[in-house]
PDB file of C-alpha atoms and ligand atoms in Angstrom:
ATOM      1  CA  MET H  83       5.968  -3.580  15.333  1.00 90.00           C
ATOM      2  CA  LYS H  84       7.948  -6.271  13.497  1.00 97.00           C
ATOM      3  CA  LEU H  85       6.729  -6.470   9.910  1.00 98.00           C
ATOM      4  CA  LEU H  86       8.502  -9.659   8.791  1.00 98.00           C
ATOM      5  CA  GLU H  87       8.155 -11.887  11.842  1.00 98.00           C
ATOM      6  CA  GLY H  88       8.502 -15.548  10.866  1.00 96.00           C
ATOM      7  CA  LYS H  89       9.286 -14.822   7.211  1.00 98.00           C
ATOM      8  CA  THR H  90      12.415 -15.921   5.363  1.00 98.00           C
ATOM      9  CA  ALA H  91      14.146 -13.692   2.812  1.00 99.00           C
ATOM     10  CA  ILE H  92      16.865 -14.430   0.271  1.00 99.00           C
ATOM     11  CA  ILE H  93      18.950 -11.339  -0.503  1.00 99.00           C
ATOM     12  CA  THR H  94      21.592 -11.520  -3.230  1.00 99.00           C
ATOM     13  CA  GLY H  95      24.791  -9.486  -2.834  1.00 98.00           C
ATOM     14  CA  ALA H  96      24.563  -8.581   0.852  1.00 98.00           C
ATOM     15  CA  SER H  97      28.216  -8.595   1.903  1.00 98.00           C
ATOM     16  CA  LYS H  98      28.191  -4.783   1.714  1.00 97.00           C
ATOM     17  CA  GLY H  99      26.314  -1.675   0.602  1.00 97.00           C
ATOM     18  CA  ILE H 100      22.580  -1.694  -0.070  1.00 98.00           C
ATOM     19  CA  GLY H 101      22.161  -5.481   0.248  1.00 98.00           C
ATOM     20  CA  LYS H 102      23.759  -5.419   3.683  1.00 98.00           C
ATOM     21  CA  GLY H 103      21.430  -2.567   4.689  1.00 98.00           C
ATOM     22  CA  ILE H 104      18.397  -4.578   3.538  1.00 99.00           C
ATOM     23  CA  ALA H 105      19.566  -7.653   5.481  1.00 99.00           C
ATOM     24  CA  GLU H 106      19.946  -5.553   8.664  1.00 98.00           C
ATOM     25  CA  VAL H 107      16.513  -3.939   8.423  1.00 98.00           C
ATOM     26  CA  PHE H 108      14.868  -7.276   7.583  1.00 99.00           C
ATOM     27  CA  ALA H 109      16.505  -9.089  10.520  1.00 98.00           C
ATOM     28  CA  ARG H 110      15.480  -6.240  12.838  1.00 98.00           C
ATOM     29  CA  HIS H 111      11.906  -6.808  11.622  1.00 98.00           C
ATOM     30  CA  GLY H 112      12.045 -10.488  12.545  1.00 98.00           C
ATOM     31  CA  ALA H 113      13.013 -12.052   9.205  1.00 98.00           C
ATOM     32  CA  ASN H 114      15.328 -15.024   8.818  1.00 98.00           C
ATOM     33  CA  VAL H 115      17.942 -13.990   6.254  1.00 99.00           C
ATOM     34  CA  ALA H 116      19.754 -16.074   3.635  1.00 99.00           C
ATOM     35  CA  PHE H 117      22.178 -13.852   1.772  1.00 99.00           C
ATOM     36  CA  THR H 118      24.745 -14.286  -0.995  1.00 99.00           C
ATOM     37  CA  TYR H 119      28.137 -12.823  -1.832  1.00 98.00           C
ATOM     38  CA  LEU H 120      30.919 -13.626  -4.232  1.00 98.00           C
ATOM     39  CA  SER H 121      34.322 -12.034  -3.613  1.00 98.00           C
ATOM     40  CA  SER H 122      33.996 -10.429  -0.159  1.00 98.00           C
ATOM     41  CA  VAL H 123      34.378 -13.701   1.746  1.00 98.00           C
ATOM     42  CA  GLU H 124      35.737 -12.387   5.069  1.00 98.00           C
ATOM     43  CA  GLN H 125      33.319  -9.454   5.136  1.00 98.00           C
ATOM     44  CA  ALA H 126      30.400 -11.817   4.501  1.00 98.00           C
ATOM     45  CA  GLN H 127      31.439 -14.261   7.224  1.00 98.00           C
ATOM     46  CA  ALA H 128      31.825 -11.438   9.752  1.00 98.00           C
ATOM     47  CA  PHE H 129      28.447 -10.042   8.726  1.00 98.00           C
ATOM     48  CA  GLU H 130      26.742 -13.420   9.166  1.00 98.00           C
ATOM     49  CA  LYS H 131      28.040 -13.598  12.742  1.00 98.00           C
ATOM     50  CA  GLU H 132      27.135  -9.982  13.510  1.00 98.00           C
ATOM     51  CA  LEU H 133      23.610 -10.177  12.105  1.00 98.00           C
ATOM     52  CA  SER H 134      22.842 -13.467  13.886  1.00 98.00           C
ATOM     53  CA  LYS H 135      23.054 -11.531  17.163  1.00 98.00           C
ATOM     54  CA  LEU H 136      19.659  -9.995  16.373  1.00 98.00           C
ATOM     55  CA  GLY H 137      18.133 -13.396  17.107  1.00 97.00           C
ATOM     56  CA  THR H 138      16.820 -14.650  13.762  1.00 98.00           C
ATOM     57  CA  ILE H 139      18.427 -17.335  11.575  1.00 98.00           C
ATOM     58  CA  VAL H 140      21.081 -15.848   9.274  1.00 98.00           C
ATOM     59  CA  LYS H 141      23.271 -17.650   6.764  1.00 99.00           C
ATOM     60  CA  GLY H 142      25.598 -16.474   3.999  1.00 99.00           C
ATOM     61  CA  TYR H 143      26.127 -18.459   0.787  1.00 99.00           C
ATOM     62  CA  ARG H 144      28.960 -17.921  -1.671  1.00 98.00           C
ATOM     63  CA  SER H 145      27.083 -18.017  -4.967  1.00 99.00           C
ATOM     64  CA  ASP H 146      27.653 -16.298  -8.292  1.00 98.00           C
ATOM     65  CA  ALA H 147      24.401 -14.535  -9.201  1.00 98.00           C
ATOM     66  CA  SER H 148      25.158 -14.743 -12.923  1.00 98.00           C
ATOM     67  CA  ASP H 149      25.396 -18.564 -12.872  1.00 98.00           C
ATOM     68  CA  TYR H 150      22.118 -20.367 -13.652  1.00 98.00           C
ATOM     69  CA  THR H 151      23.083 -23.703 -12.107  1.00 98.00           C
ATOM     70  CA  ALA H 152      24.474 -22.000  -9.010  1.00 98.00           C
ATOM     71  CA  ALA H 153      21.118 -20.214  -8.519  1.00 98.00           C
ATOM     72  CA  GLU H 154      19.248 -23.528  -8.655  1.00 98.00           C
ATOM     73  CA  LYS H 155      21.653 -25.004  -6.113  1.00 98.00           C
ATOM     74  CA  LEU H 156      21.346 -21.909  -3.897  1.00 99.00           C
ATOM     75  CA  ILE H 157      17.548 -22.068  -3.712  1.00 98.00           C
ATOM     76  CA  GLU H 158      17.702 -25.812  -3.040  1.00 98.00           C
ATOM     77  CA  GLU H 159      20.165 -25.288  -0.164  1.00 98.00           C
ATOM     78  CA  VAL H 160      18.231 -22.375   1.332  1.00 98.00           C
ATOM     79  CA  LEU H 161      15.008 -24.401   1.278  1.00 98.00           C
ATOM     80  CA  LYS H 162      16.832 -27.263   2.992  1.00 98.00           C
ATOM     81  CA  ASP H 163      18.374 -24.952   5.624  1.00 98.00           C
ATOM     82  CA  PHE H 164      15.391 -22.664   6.296  1.00 98.00           C
ATOM     83  CA  GLY H 165      12.381 -24.839   5.361  1.00 98.00           C
ATOM     84  CA  ALA H 166      10.644 -22.049   3.433  1.00 97.00           C
ATOM     85  CA  VAL H 167      11.223 -18.815   1.511  1.00 98.00           C
ATOM     86  CA  ASP H 168       8.758 -15.909   1.398  1.00 98.00           C
ATOM     87  CA  ILE H 169      10.797 -13.052  -0.089  1.00 99.00           C
ATOM     88  CA  LEU H 170      13.419 -12.805  -2.837  1.00 99.00           C
ATOM     89  CA  ILE H 171      15.486  -9.630  -3.174  1.00 98.00           C
ATOM     90  CA  ASN H 172      17.602  -9.471  -6.323  1.00 99.00           C
ATOM     91  CA  ASN H 173      20.203  -6.900  -5.330  1.00 98.00           C
ATOM     92  CA  ALA H 174      23.597  -8.172  -6.591  1.00 98.00           C
ATOM     93  CA  GLY H 175      24.945  -5.843  -9.242  1.00 97.00           C
ATOM     94  CA  ILE H 176      28.021  -4.243 -10.751  1.00 96.00           C
ATOM     95  CA  THR H 177      28.991  -1.294 -12.931  1.00 96.00           C
ATOM     96  CA  LYS H 178      31.558  -1.208 -15.724  1.00 97.00           C
ATOM     97  CA  ASP H 179      31.115   2.372 -16.885  1.00 96.00           C
ATOM     98  CA  ASN H 180      32.491   3.804 -20.089  1.00 97.00           C
ATOM     99  CA  LEU H 181      31.394   5.837 -23.073  1.00 98.00           C
ATOM    100  CA  LEU H 182      29.991   3.563 -25.754  1.00 98.00           C
ATOM    101  CA  MET H 183      32.987   4.386 -27.933  1.00 98.00           C
ATOM    102  CA  ARG H 184      35.316   2.806 -25.353  1.00 98.00           C
ATOM    103  CA  MET H 185      33.052   0.110 -23.926  1.00 98.00           C
ATOM    104  CA  THR H 186      34.247  -3.423 -24.641  1.00 98.00           C
ATOM    105  CA  GLU H 187      32.005  -6.356 -25.463  1.00 98.00           C
ATOM    106  CA  ASP H 188      33.193  -8.032 -22.252  1.00 98.00           C
ATOM    107  CA  ASP H 189      32.117  -5.023 -20.176  1.00 98.00           C
ATOM    108  CA  PHE H 190      28.693  -5.044 -21.792  1.00 98.00           C
ATOM    109  CA  ASP H 191      28.219  -8.790 -21.355  1.00 98.00           C
ATOM    110  CA  ALA H 192      29.422  -8.880 -17.734  1.00 98.00           C
ATOM    111  CA  VAL H 193      26.974  -6.171 -16.659  1.00 98.00           C
ATOM    112  CA  MET H 194      24.077  -7.856 -18.460  1.00 98.00           C
ATOM    113  CA  ARG H 195      24.950 -11.242 -16.971  1.00 98.00           C
ATOM    114  CA  ILE H 196      25.367 -10.093 -13.380  1.00 98.00           C
ATOM    115  CA  ASN H 197      22.625  -7.446 -13.250  1.00 98.00           C
ATOM    116  CA  LEU H 198      19.951  -8.832 -15.572  1.00 99.00           C
ATOM    117  CA  LYS H 199      20.413 -12.536 -16.246  1.00 99.00           C
ATOM    118  CA  SER H 200      20.878 -13.054 -12.502  1.00 99.00           C
ATOM    119  CA  ILE H 201      17.263 -12.104 -11.801  1.00 99.00           C
ATOM    120  CA  PHE H 202      16.077 -14.638 -14.377  1.00 99.00           C
ATOM    121  CA  ASN H 203      18.229 -17.284 -12.645  1.00 99.00           C
ATOM    122  CA  THR H 204      16.894 -16.770  -9.120  1.00 99.00           C
ATOM    123  CA  THR H 205      13.284 -15.988 -10.064  1.00 99.00           C
ATOM    124  CA  LYS H 206      13.113 -19.102 -12.235  1.00 98.00           C
ATOM    125  CA  ALA H 207      14.615 -21.197  -9.428  1.00 98.00           C
ATOM    126  CA  ILE H 208      12.215 -19.920  -6.720  1.00 98.00           C
ATOM    127  CA  GLN H 209       9.118 -19.889  -8.932  1.00 98.00           C
ATOM    128  CA  ARG H 210       7.997 -23.464  -8.227  1.00 98.00           C
ATOM    129  CA  THR H 211       8.191 -22.915  -4.449  1.00 98.00           C
ATOM    130  CA  PHE H 212       6.221 -19.659  -4.611  1.00 98.00           C
ATOM    131  CA  LEU H 213       3.600 -21.232  -6.905  1.00 98.00           C
ATOM    132  CA  LYS H 214       3.165 -24.184  -4.567  1.00 98.00           C
ATOM    133  CA  GLN H 215       2.727 -22.025  -1.467  1.00 97.00           C
ATOM    134  CA  ARG H 216       0.601 -19.490  -3.395  1.00 97.00           C
ATOM    135  CA  LYS H 217       2.534 -16.526  -2.033  1.00 97.00           C
ATOM    136  CA  GLY H 218       5.805 -14.742  -2.444  1.00 98.00           C
ATOM    137  CA  SER H 219       7.237 -11.259  -2.854  1.00 98.00           C
ATOM    138  CA  ILE H 220      10.012 -10.615  -5.368  1.00 99.00           C
ATOM    139  CA  ILE H 221      11.859  -7.289  -5.302  1.00 99.00           C
ATOM    140  CA  ASN H 222      14.363  -6.320  -7.973  1.00 99.00           C
ATOM    141  CA  ILE H 223      16.855  -3.551  -7.224  1.00 98.00           C
ATOM    142  CA  SER H 224      16.957  -1.522 -10.424  1.00 98.00           C
ATOM    143  CA  SER H 225      18.147   2.111 -10.615  1.00 98.00           C
ATOM    144  CA  VAL H 226      16.950   5.565 -11.665  1.00 98.00           C
ATOM    145  CA  VAL H 227      19.514   5.093 -14.438  1.00 98.00           C
ATOM    146  CA  GLY H 228      17.287   2.306 -15.803  1.00 98.00           C
ATOM    147  CA  VAL H 229      14.366   4.750 -15.901  1.00 98.00           C
ATOM    148  CA  LYS H 230      16.201   7.769 -17.330  1.00 98.00           C
ATOM    149  CA  GLY H 231      19.431   6.526 -18.967  1.00 98.00           C
ATOM    150  CA  ASN H 232      22.882   7.987 -18.270  1.00 97.00           C
ATOM    151  CA  ALA H 233      25.814   8.927 -20.473  1.00 97.00           C
ATOM    152  CA  GLY H 234      28.706   6.558 -19.840  1.00 97.00           C
ATOM    153  CA  GLN H 235      26.440   3.804 -18.489  1.00 97.00           C
ATOM    154  CA  SER H 236      24.696   2.335 -21.555  1.00 98.00           C
ATOM    155  CA  ASN H 237      25.384  -1.239 -20.388  1.00 98.00           C
ATOM    156  CA  TYR H 238      24.237  -0.546 -16.810  1.00 98.00           C
ATOM    157  CA  ALA H 239      21.151   1.450 -17.940  1.00 98.00           C
ATOM    158  CA  ALA H 240      20.138  -1.319 -20.350  1.00 99.00           C
ATOM    159  CA  SER H 241      20.455  -3.946 -17.613  1.00 98.00           C
ATOM    160  CA  LYS H 242      18.487  -1.870 -15.102  1.00 98.00           C
ATOM    161  CA  ALA H 243      15.738  -0.995 -17.635  1.00 99.00           C
ATOM    162  CA  GLY H 244      15.599  -4.703 -18.504  1.00 99.00           C
ATOM    163  CA  MET H 245      14.984  -5.471 -14.843  1.00 99.00           C
ATOM    164  CA  ILE H 246      11.913  -3.219 -14.892  1.00 99.00           C
ATOM    165  CA  GLY H 247      10.492  -5.004 -17.976  1.00 99.00           C
ATOM    166  CA  PHE H 248      11.154  -8.367 -16.337  1.00 99.00           C
ATOM    167  CA  THR H 249       9.472  -7.182 -13.112  1.00 99.00           C
ATOM    168  CA  LYS H 250       6.290  -6.074 -14.883  1.00 99.00           C
ATOM    169  CA  SER H 251       6.088  -9.310 -16.900  1.00 99.00           C
ATOM    170  CA  VAL H 252       6.545 -11.552 -13.851  1.00 99.00           C
ATOM    171  CA  ALA H 253       3.906  -9.508 -11.990  1.00 99.00           C
ATOM    172  CA  LEU H 254       1.469 -10.145 -14.850  1.00 98.00           C
ATOM    173  CA  GLU H 255       2.313 -13.857 -15.108  1.00 98.00           C
ATOM    174  CA  LEU H 256       2.196 -14.725 -11.416  1.00 98.00           C
ATOM    175  CA  GLY H 257      -0.363 -12.281  -9.980  1.00 98.00           C
ATOM    176  CA  SER H 258      -3.182 -14.847 -10.116  1.00 98.00           C
ATOM    177  CA  ARG H 259      -1.159 -17.029  -7.708  1.00 98.00           C
ATOM    178  CA  TYR H 260      -0.694 -14.155  -5.215  1.00 98.00           C
ATOM    179  CA  ILE H 261       2.979 -13.769  -6.097  1.00 98.00           C
ATOM    180  CA  ARG H 262       3.980 -10.115  -6.278  1.00 99.00           C
ATOM    181  CA  CYS H 263       6.961  -8.668  -8.130  1.00 99.00           C
ATOM    182  CA  ASN H 264       8.108  -5.056  -7.799  1.00 99.00           C
ATOM    183  CA  ALA H 265      11.231  -3.042  -8.550  1.00 99.00           C
ATOM    184  CA  VAL H 266      12.997  -0.437  -6.434  1.00 99.00           C
ATOM    185  CA  ALA H 267      14.929   2.233  -8.303  1.00 98.00           C
ATOM    186  CA  PRO H 268      17.483   3.936  -6.023  1.00 98.00           C
ATOM    187  CA  GLY H 269      19.043   7.258  -6.956  1.00 97.00           C
ATOM    188  CA  PHE H 270      22.397   8.263  -5.478  1.00 96.00           C
ATOM    189  CA  ILE H 271      22.978   6.046  -2.441  1.00 97.00           C
ATOM    190  CA  GLU H 272      26.041   6.699  -0.297  1.00 96.00           C
ATOM    191  CA  THR H 273      27.877   3.431   0.400  1.00 92.00           C
ATOM    192  CA  GLU H 274      31.517   2.487   1.111  1.00 81.00           C
ATOM    193  CA  MET H 275      31.987   2.675  -2.635  1.00 76.00           C
ATOM    194  CA  THR H 276      30.862   6.311  -2.943  1.00 83.00           C
ATOM    195  CA  GLY H 277      32.893   7.185   0.188  1.00 82.00           C
ATOM    196  CA  LYS H 278      35.978   6.936  -2.008  1.00 82.00           C
ATOM    197  CA  LEU H 279      34.759   9.669  -4.381  1.00 86.00           C
ATOM    198  CA  ASP H 280      35.959  13.268  -4.281  1.00 91.00           C
ATOM    199  CA  GLU H 281      33.955  15.077  -1.539  1.00 93.00           C
ATOM    200  CA  LYS H 282      33.453  18.236  -3.645  1.00 94.00           C
ATOM    201  CA  THR H 283      31.913  16.277  -6.517  1.00 92.00           C
ATOM    202  CA  VAL H 284      29.657  14.359  -4.142  1.00 94.00           C
ATOM    203  CA  GLN H 285      28.558  17.612  -2.467  1.00 95.00           C
ATOM    204  CA  GLY H 286      27.534  18.914  -5.907  1.00 95.00           C
ATOM    205  CA  TRP H 287      25.381  15.822  -6.439  1.00 94.00           C
ATOM    206  CA  ARG H 288      23.749  16.248  -3.024  1.00 97.00           C
ATOM    207  CA  GLU H 289      22.879  19.887  -3.822  1.00 97.00           C
ATOM    208  CA  ALA H 290      21.134  18.816  -7.040  1.00 96.00           C
ATOM    209  CA  ILE H 291      18.793  16.433  -5.182  1.00 98.00           C
ATOM    210  CA  PRO H 292      15.488  18.017  -3.995  1.00 98.00           C
ATOM    211  CA  LEU H 293      15.881  16.456  -0.509  1.00 98.00           C
ATOM    212  CA  LYS H 294      19.489  17.813  -0.419  1.00 98.00           C
ATOM    213  CA  ARG H 295      21.264  14.617   0.557  1.00 98.00           C
ATOM    214  CA  GLY H 296      22.394  11.294  -0.811  1.00 97.00           C
ATOM    215  CA  GLY H 297      20.347   8.280   0.215  1.00 98.00           C
ATOM    216  CA  SER H 298      21.488   5.630   2.689  1.00 98.00           C
ATOM    217  CA  PRO H 299      21.242   1.831   2.348  1.00 98.00           C
ATOM    218  CA  GLU H 300      18.594   2.061   5.079  1.00 98.00           C
ATOM    219  CA  ASP H 301      16.446   4.355   2.896  1.00 98.00           C
ATOM    220  CA  VAL H 302      16.400   1.668   0.198  1.00 98.00           C
ATOM    221  CA  ALA H 303      15.933  -1.079   2.781  1.00 99.00           C
ATOM    222  CA  ASN H 304      12.828   0.610   4.218  1.00 98.00           C
ATOM    223  CA  ALA H 305      11.213   0.694   0.760  1.00 99.00           C
ATOM    224  CA  CYS H 306      12.034  -3.018   0.390  1.00 99.00           C
ATOM    225  CA  LEU H 307      10.580  -3.677   3.844  1.00 99.00           C
ATOM    226  CA  PHE H 308       7.272  -2.163   2.708  1.00 98.00           C
ATOM    227  CA  LEU H 309       7.248  -4.134  -0.551  1.00 99.00           C
ATOM    228  CA  ALA H 310       8.216  -7.379   1.203  1.00 99.00           C
ATOM    229  CA  SER H 311       5.622  -7.067   3.968  1.00 98.00           C
ATOM    230  CA  ASP H 312       1.868  -7.556   3.905  1.00 98.00           C
ATOM    231  CA  LEU H 313       1.459  -3.751   4.035  1.00 98.00           C
ATOM    232  CA  SER H 314       1.900  -3.809   0.241  1.00 98.00           C
ATOM    233  CA  SER H 315      -0.300  -6.843  -0.433  1.00 98.00           C
ATOM    234  CA  TYR H 316      -2.223  -5.009  -3.224  1.00 98.00           C
ATOM    235  CA  ILE H 317       0.884  -3.639  -4.966  1.00 98.00           C
ATOM    236  CA  THR H 318       2.604  -5.449  -7.831  1.00 99.00           C
ATOM    237  CA  GLY H 319       4.374  -4.604 -11.096  1.00 99.00           C
ATOM    238  CA  GLN H 320       5.511  -1.214  -9.774  1.00 99.00           C
ATOM    239  CA  THR H 321       8.835   0.603  -9.737  1.00 98.00           C
ATOM    240  CA  LEU H 322       9.343   2.590  -6.545  1.00 98.00           C
ATOM    241  CA  GLN H 323      11.933   5.335  -6.922  1.00 98.00           C
ATOM    242  CA  VAL H 324      14.012   5.957  -3.784  1.00 98.00           C
ATOM    243  CA  ASP H 325      15.914   8.975  -5.010  1.00 98.00           C
ATOM    244  CA  GLY H 326      15.167  12.024  -2.841  1.00 98.00           C
ATOM    245  CA  GLY H 327      13.101  13.442  -5.697  1.00 98.00           C
ATOM    246  CA  MET H 328      15.986  13.292  -8.188  1.00 97.00           C
ATOM    247  CA  LEU H 329      13.833  12.204 -11.144  1.00 95.00           C
ATOM    248  CA  THR H 330      10.816  14.349 -10.353  1.00 90.00           C
TER     249      THR H 330
HETATM  250  P1  LIG R 193      28.200  -2.668  -3.794  1.00 78.53           P
HETATM  251  O1  LIG R 193      28.466  -1.962  -2.513  1.00 78.53           O
HETATM  252  O2  LIG R 193      29.261  -2.787  -4.825  1.00 78.53           O
HETATM  253  O3  LIG R 193      27.658  -4.155  -3.437  1.00 78.53           O
HETATM  254  C1  LIG R 193      27.366  -5.064  -4.449  1.00 78.53           C
HETATM  255  C2  LIG R 193      27.014  -6.401  -3.834  1.00 78.53           C
HETATM  256  O4  LIG R 193      26.744  -7.321  -4.909  1.00 78.53           O
HETATM  257  C3  LIG R 193      28.158  -6.997  -3.024  1.00 78.53           C
HETATM  258  O5  LIG R 193      27.653  -7.663  -1.898  1.00 78.53           O
HETATM  259  C4  LIG R 193      28.786  -8.020  -3.989  1.00 78.53           C
HETATM  260  O6  LIG R 193      29.355  -9.128  -3.328  1.00 78.53           O
HETATM  261  C5  LIG R 193      27.554  -8.476  -4.739  1.00 78.53           C
HETATM  262  N1  LIG R 193      27.885  -9.058  -6.043  1.00 78.53           N
HETATM  263  C6  LIG R 193      28.491  -8.472  -7.108  1.00 78.53           C
HETATM  264  N2  LIG R 193      28.612  -9.362  -8.113  1.00 78.53           N
HETATM  265  C7  LIG R 193      28.075 -10.531  -7.661  1.00 78.53           C
HETATM  266  C8  LIG R 193      27.887 -11.818  -8.227  1.00 78.53           C
HETATM  267  N3  LIG R 193      28.276 -12.103  -9.489  1.00 78.53           N
HETATM  268  N4  LIG R 193      27.301 -12.777  -7.481  1.00 78.53           N
HETATM  269  C9  LIG R 193      26.882 -12.520  -6.214  1.00 78.53           C
HETATM  270  N5  LIG R 193      27.031 -11.328  -5.634  1.00 78.53           N
HETATM  271  C10 LIG R 193      27.609 -10.341  -6.350  1.00 78.53           C
HETATM  272  O7  LIG R 193      26.947  -2.012  -4.554  1.00 78.53           O
HETATM  273  P2  LIG R 193      25.668  -1.226  -3.981  1.00 78.53           P
HETATM  274  O8  LIG R 193      25.900   0.203  -4.201  1.00 78.53           O
HETATM  275  O9  LIG R 193      25.303  -1.716  -2.638  1.00 78.53           O
HETATM  276  O10 LIG R 193      24.560  -1.700  -5.046  1.00 78.53           O
HETATM  277  C11 LIG R 193      23.639  -2.742  -4.784  1.00 78.53           C
HETATM  278  C12 LIG R 193      22.575  -2.748  -5.892  1.00 78.53           C
HETATM  279  O11 LIG R 193      21.927  -1.486  -5.935  1.00 78.53           O
HETATM  280  C13 LIG R 193      23.157  -2.968  -7.284  1.00 78.53           C
HETATM  281  O12 LIG R 193      22.286  -3.761  -8.048  1.00 78.53           O
HETATM  282  C14 LIG R 193      23.232  -1.560  -7.845  1.00 78.53           C
HETATM  283  O13 LIG R 193      23.169  -1.542  -9.242  1.00 78.53           O
HETATM  284  C15 LIG R 193      21.995  -0.941  -7.219  1.00 78.53           C
HETATM  285  N6  LIG R 193      22.040   0.530  -7.142  1.00 78.53           N
HETATM  286  C16 LIG R 193      23.003   1.175  -6.401  1.00 78.53           C
HETATM  287  C17 LIG R 193      23.000   2.578  -6.358  1.00 78.53           C
HETATM  288  C18 LIG R 193      24.005   3.365  -5.531  1.00 78.53           C
HETATM  289  O14 LIG R 193      24.002   4.600  -5.628  1.00 78.53           O
HETATM  290  N7  LIG R 193      24.843   2.745  -4.720  1.00 78.53           N
HETATM  291  C19 LIG R 193      22.029   3.284  -7.060  1.00 78.53           C
HETATM  292  C20 LIG R 193      21.083   2.592  -7.790  1.00 78.53           C
HETATM  293  C21 LIG R 193      21.080   1.204  -7.832  1.00 78.53           C
HETATM  294  P3  LIG R 193      30.953  -9.389  -3.257  1.00 78.53           P
HETATM  295  O15 LIG R 193      31.603  -8.093  -2.921  1.00 78.53           O
HETATM  296  O16 LIG R 193      31.056 -10.447  -2.209  1.00 78.53           O
HETATM  297  O17 LIG R 193      31.318  -9.904  -4.618  1.00 78.53           O
END
């Protein structure tokens, strides 16, 4: 059964990793996909071509998630190209890890701008459309680090915890118009990025997870699929942890 037949989703930061995984699962479930990227231009163009083969409309947009005006322009263009938007996935994010003692102001600001302010930008820009159509599902990709905190990631944890507060507030504000807003909090997800880490260290992390493995982009994507589809039509304001039991 295709759960997103005829729906259109905007996914930020889908040139690789988790965003790419979400775009694949959504297209397989019949969704048209508008996705963004910033620096991985060739990867994004190749992905657009590849994903289009599944038969739905797919288009990549180079758009900086931290830029307010760019977000307005993005939503305008997507509406022009696709005619409608039903789902917004705020996935674009970065890390600039360091102990507080060594963290620079620039590193703090960049993480807050790209991870947290970005969701204000896109949500604000799509709000009018969702209000008019009296439906919409917004999903913010937070992190277990936003729930629990993590030494060496005070900037990242603050941004991800902020996303959860934003999610709950938007759910409260827009619930009466049938617009839902939820967060997904992944644990340790194995992507190209984590593939570069020392295998022994990674194995230690896997052992510490109750389900004894790192997650895949598809694991996160399947949670998003549920929250984007009508299967979750009575769920809003929640944070769904996709972490193999890590924070239990
Ligand atoms: P990733 O592989 O580094 O991918 C990040 C994506 O975000 C890329 O497509 C990148 O595009 C895009 N991006 C970065 N800055 C951007 C900007 N300013 N404007 C637009 N796009 C931007 O990371 P990931 O592991 O898939 O993580 C995706 C999300 O999940 C992030 O929000 C992250 O915090 C969260 N998360 C990840 C994990 C994990 O274990 N991997 C765990 C918990 C939460 P370009 O390369 O084109 O710039």
